[in-house]
Amino acid sequence: MVCGMTNTGLAAIAGESRIVTRSAWSRQRDGVSIRDPSRRPMSMRVILATAILSLFATAHAVEAERLPAWLLELPASVGEILIADAEDAALYRFENNGHGIVQLDERYMSIGRNGVGKQRAWDRKTPLGIYFITEELDTSRLHDKYGDAAFVLDYPNAWDRYQKRTGDGIWLHGVDRNDPQRPPLDTDGCLALPNEEIVRIAGDLQPLVTPVIVARELQWAPASDIAVTRAEFRRALARWQTTINEGDVAGYLSLYAADFRQQDMDKNAWSTWRANVFAARGDSGIALRDVLLLADPEEAGLFLSRFTQVMVYDGQEVQTQKRLYWRRNGAQDWQIVTEDHG
């Protein structure tokens, strides 16, 4: 990055994704071409200044080709995504607006009084990982400490259960109106925002849609690297779908890791059950809609695919929302370690 320059107005373009600040749109709209024929010939000083600005712009263009490292693919159905940066006590909000991924804003946030990395009930730590808002609560029926709005997160998710983490009741909420000034380490494990801030974003948070990524620190990655990972992930998911549509039981089960677990089933029990499902279903195929692809912020090599699975059963279309947690061992070696619905 060039010394003294800010990130305002940078645009990052990566295949289907890019990140653009609102001021960038304004400058592009209001900018004046240096080739305007109504202007006088440029002096040497102007030429040098233009050259220097061009170098700055080039440096910014290189830096702009970076995106939040975990956002691999967002469907149109996901309008916003939240990323909690525990180290900076900041909650970032990104918008998926059809032009790409736009950083909308950031706001102060408190987390668990014992930090992050929740493992068990009442350890007063905030969990790290990929979560989804499941419902909005009526705060008039809650303790004053939850403030003006409260949203439930789906901790523990399938990966947390796989790791045998315990506890529940992790929310995104406001603060006590009578004691609003809260330190960064303050809650029993929840994410807490100032009341005016959570009210400001509450209308855009959709239960069962809005993802909330909780990380130690927001990480950025070159857009080209994200595009490569996205393509690999898409191929793995396509193989999974193809094995189902072709009735390839062996191929399907090969995509599940030896240490796969789903609730009380290990790989052997899962294999027996799924083989019976394949035999009973016959020629029914599936389609995938609203595919969301994310990388886990804490577990290296762990990825989540979330989508709506559509199939026709007895002449009726049946839709199921599925989540597959994948472990990436190499470019051609992706395997599912656990999965669930919702």
mmCIF file of C-alpha atoms in Angstrom:
data_model
loop_
_atom_site.group_PDB
_atom_site.id
_atom_site.type_symbol
_atom_site.label_atom_id
_atom_site.label_comp_id
_atom_site.label_asym_id
_atom_site.label_seq_id
_atom_site.Cartn_x
_atom_site.Cartn_y
_atom_site.Cartn_z
ATOM 1 C CA MET A 1 0.000 0.000 0.000
ATOM 2 C CA VAL A 2 1.251 3.510 -0.817
ATOM 3 C CA CYS A 3 2.047 5.495 2.341
ATOM 4 C CA GLY A 4 -0.609 8.014 3.288
ATOM 5 C CA MET A 5 -3.322 6.601 1.019
ATOM 6 C CA THR A 6 -6.584 5.126 2.354
ATOM 7 C CA ASN A 7 -8.728 2.238 1.209
ATOM 8 C CA THR A 8 -11.726 4.451 0.411
ATOM 9 C CA GLY A 9 -12.967 4.020 -3.104
ATOM 10 C CA LEU A 10 -11.136 0.801 -3.938
ATOM 11 C CA ALA A 11 -12.825 -1.757 -6.129
ATOM 12 C CA ALA A 12 -11.963 -5.450 -6.134
ATOM 13 C CA ILE A 13 -13.185 -7.630 -8.974
ATOM 14 C CA ALA A 14 -12.887 -11.421 -8.796
ATOM 15 C CA GLY A 15 -14.928 -13.541 -11.169
ATOM 16 C CA GLU A 16 -18.424 -13.220 -9.766
ATOM 17 C CA SER A 17 -17.425 -11.150 -6.714
ATOM 18 C CA ARG A 18 -16.045 -7.697 -6.048
ATOM 19 C CA ILE A 19 -15.938 -5.274 -3.138
ATOM 20 C CA VAL A 20 -16.661 -1.601 -3.703
ATOM 21 C CA THR A 21 -17.156 1.234 -1.231
ATOM 22 C CA ARG A 22 -19.991 3.667 -1.757
ATOM 23 C CA SER A 23 -17.577 6.598 -2.194
ATOM 24 C CA ALA A 24 -15.988 4.742 -5.096
ATOM 25 C CA TRP A 25 -19.270 4.863 -6.981
ATOM 26 C CA SER A 26 -19.487 8.614 -6.286
ATOM 27 C CA ARG A 27 -15.980 9.317 -7.560
ATOM 28 C CA GLN A 28 -16.507 7.248 -10.687
ATOM 29 C CA ARG A 29 -19.717 9.109 -11.396
ATOM 30 C CA ASP A 30 -18.354 12.618 -10.750
ATOM 31 C CA GLY A 31 -14.834 12.160 -12.100
ATOM 32 C CA VAL A 32 -13.517 14.360 -14.938
ATOM 33 C CA SER A 33 -11.504 12.921 -17.815
ATOM 34 C CA ILE A 34 -7.947 14.318 -18.118
ATOM 35 C CA ARG A 35 -8.472 14.228 -21.882
ATOM 36 C CA ASP A 36 -11.190 16.882 -21.850
ATOM 37 C CA PRO A 37 -10.439 18.961 -25.021
ATOM 38 C CA SER A 38 -11.761 22.116 -23.369
ATOM 39 C CA ARG A 39 -8.795 22.112 -20.999
ATOM 40 C CA ARG A 40 -5.486 23.859 -21.695
ATOM 41 C CA PRO A 41 -2.382 21.811 -22.527
ATOM 42 C CA MET A 42 -0.901 20.321 -19.383
ATOM 43 C CA SER A 43 2.280 21.749 -17.882
ATOM 44 C CA MET A 44 5.164 19.512 -16.885
ATOM 45 C CA ARG A 45 4.105 19.876 -13.250
ATOM 46 C CA VAL A 46 0.611 18.618 -14.074
ATOM 47 C CA ILE A 47 2.055 15.760 -16.120
ATOM 48 C CA LEU A 48 4.276 14.709 -13.196
ATOM 49 C CA ALA A 49 1.375 14.976 -10.768
ATOM 50 C CA THR A 50 -0.771 12.874 -13.081
ATOM 51 C CA ALA A 51 1.975 10.260 -13.338
ATOM 52 C CA ILE A 52 2.302 10.077 -9.551
ATOM 53 C CA LEU A 53 -1.455 9.722 -9.141
ATOM 54 C CA SER A 54 -1.394 6.993 -11.760
ATOM 55 C CA LEU A 55 1.202 5.104 -9.731
ATOM 56 C CA PHE A 56 -0.960 5.493 -6.614
ATOM 57 C CA ALA A 57 -3.983 4.228 -8.538
ATOM 58 C CA THR A 58 -2.023 1.208 -9.763
ATOM 59 C CA ALA A 59 -0.912 0.376 -6.220
ATOM 60 C CA HIS A 60 -4.495 0.688 -5.028
ATOM 61 C CA ALA A 61 -5.770 -1.488 -7.852
ATOM 62 C CA VAL A 62 -3.396 -4.254 -6.758
ATOM 63 C CA GLU A 63 -4.504 -3.907 -3.150
ATOM 64 C CA ALA A 64 -8.149 -3.720 -4.199
ATOM 65 C CA GLU A 65 -8.029 -7.266 -5.561
ATOM 66 C CA ARG A 66 -8.678 -8.544 -2.045
ATOM 67 C CA LEU A 67 -11.869 -9.804 -0.440
ATOM 68 C CA PRO A 68 -12.916 -11.162 2.962
ATOM 69 C CA ALA A 69 -11.138 -14.515 2.858
ATOM 70 C CA TRP A 70 -14.130 -16.631 3.850
ATOM 71 C CA LEU A 71 -16.719 -15.358 1.356
ATOM 72 C CA LEU A 72 -16.358 -17.777 -1.541
ATOM 73 C CA GLU A 73 -19.839 -17.540 -3.087
ATOM 74 C CA LEU A 74 -23.036 -15.795 -2.006
ATOM 75 C CA PRO A 75 -26.387 -16.489 -3.683
ATOM 76 C CA ALA A 76 -28.794 -13.665 -4.470
ATOM 77 C CA SER A 77 -30.997 -14.841 -1.582
ATOM 78 C CA VAL A 78 -28.316 -13.783 0.933
ATOM 79 C CA GLY A 79 -28.496 -9.996 0.962
ATOM 80 C CA GLU A 80 -26.174 -9.325 3.896
ATOM 81 C CA ILE A 81 -23.501 -11.093 5.879
ATOM 82 C CA LEU A 82 -21.962 -10.146 9.239
ATOM 83 C CA ILE A 83 -18.333 -10.748 10.206
ATOM 84 C CA ALA A 84 -17.379 -10.332 13.863
ATOM 85 C CA ASP A 85 -13.721 -9.385 14.438
ATOM 86 C CA ALA A 86 -13.010 -10.290 18.065
ATOM 87 C CA GLU A 87 -9.534 -8.743 18.196
ATOM 88 C CA ASP A 88 -10.747 -5.323 17.052
ATOM 89 C CA ALA A 89 -14.100 -5.557 18.885
ATOM 90 C CA ALA A 90 -15.813 -4.740 15.584
ATOM 91 C CA LEU A 91 -18.778 -6.137 13.683
ATOM 92 C CA TYR A 92 -18.477 -5.664 9.917
ATOM 93 C CA ARG A 93 -21.516 -5.683 7.667
ATOM 94 C CA PHE A 94 -21.253 -6.633 3.989
ATOM 95 C CA GLU A 95 -23.940 -6.399 1.329
ATOM 96 C CA ASN A 96 -24.408 -8.730 -1.623
ATOM 97 C CA ASN A 97 -26.055 -6.212 -3.950
ATOM 98 C CA GLY A 98 -25.896 -7.763 -7.405
ATOM 99 C CA HIS A 99 -22.760 -5.825 -8.343
ATOM 100 C CA GLY A 100 -20.615 -7.732 -5.877
ATOM 101 C CA ILE A 101 -19.813 -7.671 -2.173
ATOM 102 C CA VAL A 102 -19.950 -4.175 -0.668
ATOM 103 C CA GLN A 103 -18.674 -3.310 2.799
ATOM 104 C CA LEU A 104 -21.489 -1.255 4.301
ATOM 105 C CA ASP A 105 -20.124 -0.312 7.713
ATOM 106 C CA GLU A 106 -18.569 -1.478 10.952
ATOM 107 C CA ARG A 107 -19.585 -0.955 14.551
ATOM 108 C CA TYR A 108 -18.281 -1.514 18.079
ATOM 109 C CA MET A 109 -19.047 -4.911 19.600
ATOM 110 C CA SER A 110 -18.560 -6.721 22.907
ATOM 111 C CA ILE A 111 -17.845 -10.452 23.183
ATOM 112 C CA GLY A 112 -17.525 -13.007 25.986
ATOM 113 C CA ARG A 113 -15.711 -11.846 29.091
ATOM 114 C CA ASN A 114 -13.266 -14.765 28.711
ATOM 115 C CA GLY A 115 -12.633 -14.109 25.032
ATOM 116 C CA VAL A 116 -13.278 -16.481 22.136
ATOM 117 C CA GLY A 117 -13.062 -20.204 21.418
ATOM 118 C CA LYS A 118 -16.103 -21.569 23.236
ATOM 119 C CA GLN A 119 -15.847 -25.265 24.161
ATOM 120 C CA ARG A 120 -18.341 -25.881 26.934
ATOM 121 C CA ALA A 121 -21.393 -24.441 28.640
ATOM 122 C CA TRP A 122 -20.803 -21.432 30.867
ATOM 123 C CA ASP A 123 -17.163 -20.938 29.916
ATOM 124 C CA ARG A 124 -18.186 -17.350 29.063
ATOM 125 C CA LYS A 125 -16.429 -17.509 25.716
ATOM 126 C CA THR A 126 -17.779 -16.554 22.307
ATOM 127 C CA PRO A 127 -17.744 -19.384 19.743
ATOM 128 C CA LEU A 128 -15.682 -19.096 16.566
ATOM 129 C CA GLY A 129 -17.082 -20.290 13.262
ATOM 130 C CA ILE A 130 -19.922 -19.888 10.785
ATOM 131 C CA TYR A 131 -23.366 -19.344 12.260
ATOM 132 C CA PHE A 132 -26.821 -18.324 11.099
ATOM 133 C CA ILE A 133 -29.516 -16.232 12.721
ATOM 134 C CA THR A 134 -32.429 -18.523 13.565
ATOM 135 C CA GLU A 135 -34.983 -16.164 15.114
ATOM 136 C CA GLU A 136 -35.610 -12.706 16.533
ATOM 137 C CA LEU A 137 -36.709 -12.586 20.165
ATOM 138 C CA ASP A 138 -39.245 -10.334 21.865
ATOM 139 C CA THR A 139 -36.993 -8.268 24.134
ATOM 140 C CA SER A 140 -39.962 -7.003 26.165
ATOM 141 C CA ARG A 141 -39.980 -10.451 27.751
ATOM 142 C CA LEU A 142 -36.220 -10.612 28.363
ATOM 143 C CA HIS A 143 -33.820 -9.267 30.985
ATOM 144 C CA ASP A 144 -32.824 -5.622 30.521
ATOM 145 C CA LYS A 145 -29.231 -6.613 29.712
ATOM 146 C CA TYR A 146 -30.301 -7.785 26.240
ATOM 147 C CA GLY A 147 -31.301 -4.274 25.229
ATOM 148 C CA ASP A 148 -33.564 -3.265 22.363
ATOM 149 C CA ALA A 149 -33.167 -6.281 20.053
ATOM 150 C CA ALA A 150 -31.962 -9.874 20.255
ATOM 151 C CA PHE A 151 -31.319 -12.542 17.628
ATOM 152 C CA VAL A 152 -30.524 -16.203 18.298
ATOM 153 C CA LEU A 153 -27.507 -17.830 16.605
ATOM 154 C CA ASP A 154 -27.423 -21.558 15.838
ATOM 155 C CA TYR A 155 -24.624 -22.486 18.240
ATOM 156 C CA PRO A 156 -23.901 -25.356 18.591
ATOM 157 C CA ASN A 157 -23.995 -26.140 14.875
ATOM 158 C CA ALA A 158 -23.160 -29.504 13.299
ATOM 159 C CA TRP A 159 -19.416 -28.810 13.400
ATOM 160 C CA ASP A 160 -19.578 -27.784 17.070
ATOM 161 C CA ARG A 161 -21.424 -31.001 17.876
ATOM 162 C CA TYR A 162 -18.842 -32.951 15.873
ATOM 163 C CA GLN A 163 -16.191 -31.353 18.105
ATOM 164 C CA LYS A 164 -18.314 -32.194 21.190
ATOM 165 C CA ARG A 165 -18.706 -28.564 22.189
ATOM 166 C CA THR A 166 -21.509 -27.867 24.617
ATOM 167 C CA GLY A 167 -23.655 -24.945 25.686
ATOM 168 C CA ASP A 168 -26.243 -22.877 23.869
ATOM 169 C CA GLY A 169 -27.978 -19.503 24.095
ATOM 170 C CA ILE A 170 -25.497 -17.553 21.964
ATOM 171 C CA TRP A 171 -27.219 -14.406 20.729
ATOM 172 C CA LEU A 172 -26.583 -11.149 18.932
ATOM 173 C CA HIS A 173 -28.211 -8.544 21.173
ATOM 174 C CA GLY A 174 -28.204 -4.995 22.514
ATOM 175 C CA VAL A 175 -27.153 -3.724 25.950
ATOM 176 C CA ASP A 176 -28.801 -2.555 29.155
ATOM 177 C CA ARG A 177 -30.317 0.904 28.562
ATOM 178 C CA ASN A 178 -29.296 1.928 32.089
ATOM 179 C CA ASP A 179 -25.679 0.830 31.635
ATOM 180 C CA PRO A 180 -24.918 1.191 27.908
ATOM 181 C CA GLN A 181 -21.145 1.722 28.039
ATOM 182 C CA ARG A 182 -19.784 -1.810 27.860
ATOM 183 C CA PRO A 183 -16.154 -3.037 27.627
ATOM 184 C CA PRO A 184 -14.983 -5.295 24.765
ATOM 185 C CA LEU A 185 -14.946 -8.395 27.016
ATOM 186 C CA ASP A 186 -18.302 -8.293 28.723
ATOM 187 C CA THR A 187 -20.919 -10.936 27.868
ATOM 188 C CA ASP A 188 -21.546 -14.562 28.815
ATOM 189 C CA GLY A 189 -20.535 -15.517 25.261
ATOM 190 C CA CYS A 190 -22.923 -13.483 23.111
ATOM 191 C CA LEU A 191 -22.156 -10.679 20.658
ATOM 192 C CA ALA A 192 -23.459 -7.363 22.010
ATOM 193 C CA LEU A 193 -23.937 -4.110 20.102
ATOM 194 C CA PRO A 194 -24.961 -0.644 21.303
ATOM 195 C CA ASN A 195 -28.751 -0.426 21.196
ATOM 196 C CA GLU A 196 -28.874 2.207 18.473
ATOM 197 C CA GLU A 197 -26.595 0.047 16.310
ATOM 198 C CA ILE A 198 -28.503 -3.210 16.602
ATOM 199 C CA VAL A 199 -31.785 -1.392 15.983
ATOM 200 C CA ARG A 200 -30.252 0.186 12.880
ATOM 201 C CA ILE A 201 -29.465 -3.192 11.296
ATOM 202 C CA ALA A 202 -32.292 -5.284 12.769
ATOM 203 C CA GLY A 203 -34.582 -4.888 9.774
ATOM 204 C CA ASP A 204 -31.970 -6.393 7.446
ATOM 205 C CA LEU A 205 -31.270 -9.512 9.525
ATOM 206 C CA GLN A 206 -33.197 -12.490 8.167
ATOM 207 C CA PRO A 207 -33.753 -15.607 10.282
ATOM 208 C CA LEU A 208 -32.510 -18.792 8.577
ATOM 209 C CA VAL A 209 -30.774 -16.655 5.909
ATOM 210 C CA THR A 210 -28.250 -14.183 7.368
ATOM 211 C CA PRO A 211 -24.807 -15.712 8.069
ATOM 212 C CA VAL A 212 -22.705 -14.484 10.984
ATOM 213 C CA ILE A 213 -19.011 -15.366 10.780
ATOM 214 C CA VAL A 214 -17.225 -15.029 14.127
ATOM 215 C CA ALA A 215 -13.441 -14.785 13.781
ATOM 216 C CA ARG A 216 -10.434 -13.872 15.850
ATOM 217 C CA GLU A 217 -9.571 -11.273 13.226
ATOM 218 C CA LEU A 218 -10.988 -10.314 9.837
ATOM 219 C CA GLN A 219 -8.769 -11.814 7.144
ATOM 220 C CA TRP A 220 -8.489 -10.671 3.535
ATOM 221 C CA ALA A 221 -7.273 -12.740 0.580
ATOM 222 C CA PRO A 222 -6.391 -12.096 -3.064
ATOM 223 C CA ALA A 223 -9.476 -12.399 -5.221
ATOM 224 C CA SER A 224 -7.593 -14.741 -7.542
ATOM 225 C CA ASP A 225 -6.960 -17.181 -4.668
ATOM 226 C CA ILE A 226 -10.619 -17.055 -3.677
ATOM 227 C CA ALA A 227 -11.648 -17.772 -7.271
ATOM 228 C CA VAL A 228 -9.413 -20.868 -7.378
ATOM 229 C CA THR A 229 -10.822 -22.217 -4.113
ATOM 230 C CA ARG A 230 -14.368 -21.483 -5.240
ATOM 231 C CA ALA A 231 -13.845 -23.445 -8.467
ATOM 232 C CA GLU A 232 -12.425 -26.437 -6.545
ATOM 233 C CA PHE A 233 -15.300 -26.324 -4.078
ATOM 234 C CA ARG A 234 -17.862 -26.122 -6.871
ATOM 235 C CA ARG A 235 -16.350 -29.205 -8.540
ATOM 236 C CA ALA A 236 -16.516 -31.175 -5.285
ATOM 237 C CA LEU A 237 -20.149 -30.205 -4.754
ATOM 238 C CA ALA A 238 -20.965 -31.075 -8.381
ATOM 239 C CA ARG A 239 -19.443 -34.549 -7.877
ATOM 240 C CA TRP A 240 -21.641 -35.036 -4.822
ATOM 241 C CA GLN A 241 -24.744 -34.066 -6.805
ATOM 242 C CA THR A 242 -23.761 -36.216 -9.801
ATOM 243 C CA THR A 243 -23.300 -39.353 -7.697
ATOM 244 C CA ILE A 244 -26.825 -38.917 -6.340
ATOM 245 C CA ASN A 245 -28.356 -38.283 -9.758
ATOM 246 C CA GLU A 246 -26.556 -41.281 -11.267
ATOM 247 C CA GLY A 247 -27.318 -43.597 -8.341
ATOM 248 C CA ASP A 248 -23.580 -44.109 -7.770
ATOM 249 C CA VAL A 249 -23.587 -45.280 -4.159
ATOM 250 C CA ALA A 250 -19.876 -46.105 -4.057
ATOM 251 C CA GLY A 251 -18.924 -42.759 -5.572
ATOM 252 C CA TYR A 252 -21.247 -40.938 -3.185
ATOM 253 C CA LEU A 253 -19.843 -42.639 -0.088
ATOM 254 C CA SER A 254 -16.265 -41.998 -1.256
ATOM 255 C CA LEU A 255 -16.958 -38.292 -0.717
ATOM 256 C CA TYR A 256 -17.531 -38.920 3.000
ATOM 257 C CA ALA A 257 -14.491 -39.011 5.288
ATOM 258 C CA ALA A 258 -13.620 -42.104 7.306
ATOM 259 C CA ASP A 259 -14.181 -40.076 10.489
ATOM 260 C CA PHE A 260 -17.555 -38.736 9.293
ATOM 261 C CA ARG A 261 -20.217 -38.405 11.971
ATOM 262 C CA GLN A 262 -23.803 -37.211 11.814
ATOM 263 C CA GLN A 263 -25.627 -37.135 15.129
ATOM 264 C CA ASP A 264 -25.281 -40.715 16.456
ATOM 265 C CA MET A 265 -24.130 -42.291 13.165
ATOM 266 C CA ASP A 266 -20.519 -42.983 12.225
ATOM 267 C CA LYS A 267 -19.352 -43.633 8.650
ATOM 268 C CA ASN A 268 -20.400 -47.315 8.689
ATOM 269 C CA ALA A 269 -23.902 -46.644 10.001
ATOM 270 C CA TRP A 270 -24.288 -43.722 7.601
ATOM 271 C CA SER A 271 -23.173 -45.854 4.652
ATOM 272 C CA THR A 272 -25.740 -48.555 5.414
ATOM 273 C CA TRP A 273 -28.553 -46.051 5.814
ATOM 274 C CA ARG A 274 -27.689 -44.086 2.674
ATOM 275 C CA ALA A 275 -27.363 -47.255 0.568
ATOM 276 C CA ASN A 276 -30.915 -48.152 1.575
ATOM 277 C CA VAL A 277 -32.089 -44.638 0.681
ATOM 278 C CA PHE A 278 -30.480 -44.906 -2.768
ATOM 279 C CA ALA A 279 -32.217 -48.239 -3.382
ATOM 280 C CA ALA A 280 -35.613 -46.948 -2.266
ATOM 281 C CA ARG A 281 -35.514 -43.688 -4.188
ATOM 282 C CA GLY A 282 -35.022 -45.189 -7.623
ATOM 283 C CA ASP A 283 -34.319 -42.696 -10.409
ATOM 284 C CA SER A 284 -35.150 -39.511 -8.479
ATOM 285 C CA GLY A 285 -32.522 -36.841 -9.077
ATOM 286 C CA ILE A 286 -31.818 -33.614 -7.229
ATOM 287 C CA ALA A 287 -31.176 -29.985 -8.136
ATOM 288 C CA LEU A 288 -29.324 -27.432 -5.997
ATOM 289 C CA ARG A 289 -30.533 -23.869 -5.505
ATOM 290 C CA ASP A 290 -29.239 -20.869 -3.554
ATOM 291 C CA VAL A 291 -25.754 -22.292 -3.104
ATOM 292 C CA LEU A 292 -23.710 -20.551 -0.395
ATOM 293 C CA LEU A 293 -20.007 -21.414 -0.093
ATOM 294 C CA LEU A 294 -17.972 -20.252 2.904
ATOM 295 C CA ALA A 295 -14.597 -21.036 4.451
ATOM 296 C CA ASP A 296 -14.375 -21.529 8.205
ATOM 297 C CA PRO A 297 -12.521 -18.681 9.968
ATOM 298 C CA GLU A 298 -10.975 -20.870 12.650
ATOM 299 C CA GLU A 299 -10.467 -24.407 11.311
ATOM 300 C CA ALA A 300 -7.957 -24.418 8.444
ATOM 301 C CA GLY A 301 -9.199 -26.499 5.520
ATOM 302 C CA LEU A 302 -12.831 -26.598 6.694
ATOM 303 C CA PHE A 303 -15.569 -25.324 4.375
ATOM 304 C CA LEU A 304 -19.350 -25.077 4.423
ATOM 305 C CA SER A 305 -21.769 -25.524 1.531
ATOM 306 C CA ARG A 306 -25.346 -24.516 2.298
ATOM 307 C CA PHE A 307 -28.071 -24.909 -0.317
ATOM 308 C CA THR A 308 -31.650 -25.864 -1.021
ATOM 309 C CA GLN A 309 -31.895 -29.433 -2.321
ATOM 310 C CA VAL A 310 -34.844 -29.929 -4.655
ATOM 311 C CA MET A 311 -36.203 -33.322 -5.692
ATOM 312 C CA VAL A 312 -39.468 -34.725 -7.024
ATOM 313 C CA TYR A 313 -41.041 -37.420 -4.863
ATOM 314 C CA ASP A 314 -44.404 -39.009 -5.718
ATOM 315 C CA GLY A 315 -45.017 -36.227 -8.212
ATOM 316 C CA GLN A 316 -44.403 -33.485 -5.631
ATOM 317 C CA GLU A 317 -41.430 -31.135 -5.406
ATOM 318 C CA VAL A 318 -39.690 -31.509 -2.057
ATOM 319 C CA GLN A 319 -37.233 -28.862 -0.846
ATOM 320 C CA THR A 320 -34.694 -29.429 1.919
ATOM 321 C CA GLN A 321 -32.076 -26.992 3.125
ATOM 322 C CA LYS A 322 -28.800 -28.822 3.660
ATOM 323 C CA ARG A 323 -25.424 -27.957 5.114
ATOM 324 C CA LEU A 324 -22.365 -30.014 4.239
ATOM 325 C CA TYR A 325 -19.108 -29.448 6.128
ATOM 326 C CA TRP A 326 -16.131 -30.301 3.928
ATOM 327 C CA ARG A 327 -12.482 -30.931 4.748
ATOM 328 C CA ARG A 328 -10.070 -29.949 1.987
ATOM 329 C CA ASN A 329 -6.981 -32.141 1.951
ATOM 330 C CA GLY A 330 -5.877 -31.048 -1.527
ATOM 331 C CA ALA A 331 -7.184 -29.601 -4.780
ATOM 332 C CA GLN A 332 -8.867 -32.874 -5.780
ATOM 333 C CA ASP A 333 -9.448 -34.217 -2.274
ATOM 334 C CA TRP A 334 -12.534 -32.764 -0.624
ATOM 335 C CA GLN A 335 -14.501 -34.912 1.815
ATOM 336 C CA ILE A 336 -17.557 -34.360 3.976
ATOM 337 C CA VAL A 337 -16.984 -34.707 7.722
ATOM 338 C CA THR A 338 -20.505 -33.913 8.937
ATOM 339 C CA GLU A 339 -23.802 -32.522 7.670
ATOM 340 C CA ASP A 340 -27.207 -31.384 8.829
ATOM 341 C CA HIS A 341 -30.408 -29.693 7.704
ATOM 342 C CA GLY A 342 -31.495 -26.104 8.166
#
